[in-house]
């Protein structure tokens, strides 16, 4: 047995160690935020395990309506939602939870209340489960404003007020990407240790990318700036090479690739869906927060995405996010149309 190699394995930057290191930079910290993050991490591990067994569960009869004990078997997205709601409530650090799965916000019982509000999509891209495409959990964390009875207004804040945001992608490996407002770091789950290990420290998105990512099936309904931009990607007039198209249709996977390789991800509004399809609180904001922290940009077609003030929980918005220069190009096209 190679003891030096084994010893090396224990000198890893785990997510727990990383969060505690960050906490030590704030001498007045009581560790509440670290506890909240550890509960989110636990939820991600649980869902990762459930997702990897999803295909088998069907095969061995676990995904029917009821199992042998007479318990109803839940669909994976509903199960994921239950897991995160329970993990967040039991942390004792949250006041309000907003989930893509629940129409109303969940207000935590006063005995278990804390000072944070968490917005999340427990399983984004869940329609892709059956074909093995990467799916994920997206989350954002706000601090409760002032010392008062929590209200829905506490979560209807612009994205720039978020304390932290992240996503966990369940794909060929289980990857957790997170920012607490101080850069972006990526962790990969080591199944043999059951720990997330820092594998992508201080992620920076390339200033310009070679990939564009959009559902071209909606092209006939696009507005002029989006149509012009995509045309420019395919038929550049400046002698540069055309961009490659990559579109998975699972936001976590598409944004993850954009973050690592650069380029632009677009989900514009169109004639059919003037506000696009993506929800502001738990899809647009967390991803925009991460992209800005990594040196990219996020734009709604009108304003910086993180400046948007949502008026309702499940509000939608168009979004263009990615490499700084690529988003500048689309901003220029919208500015030209506005002058028009």
XYZ file of N, CA and C in Angstrom, residues 16 20 67 136 183 189 315:
21
model
N -15.989 21.499 3.179
C -16.127 21.856 4.604
C -14.942 22.705 5.036
N -14.937 26.694 6.135
C -14.408 27.098 7.450
C -13.254 28.087 7.291
N -44.935 1.391 -3.362
C -43.998 0.280 -3.207
C -44.600 -0.764 -2.263
N -29.438 19.384 -12.738
C -28.799 19.978 -11.566
C -29.738 20.721 -10.654
N -15.372 35.545 -5.825
C -14.885 34.613 -6.839
C -15.741 33.348 -6.884
N -17.501 15.779 -6.344
C -17.765 14.776 -5.312
C -16.861 13.564 -5.523
N -41.605 34.894 -11.401
C -41.459 35.788 -12.560
C -40.380 35.259 -13.515
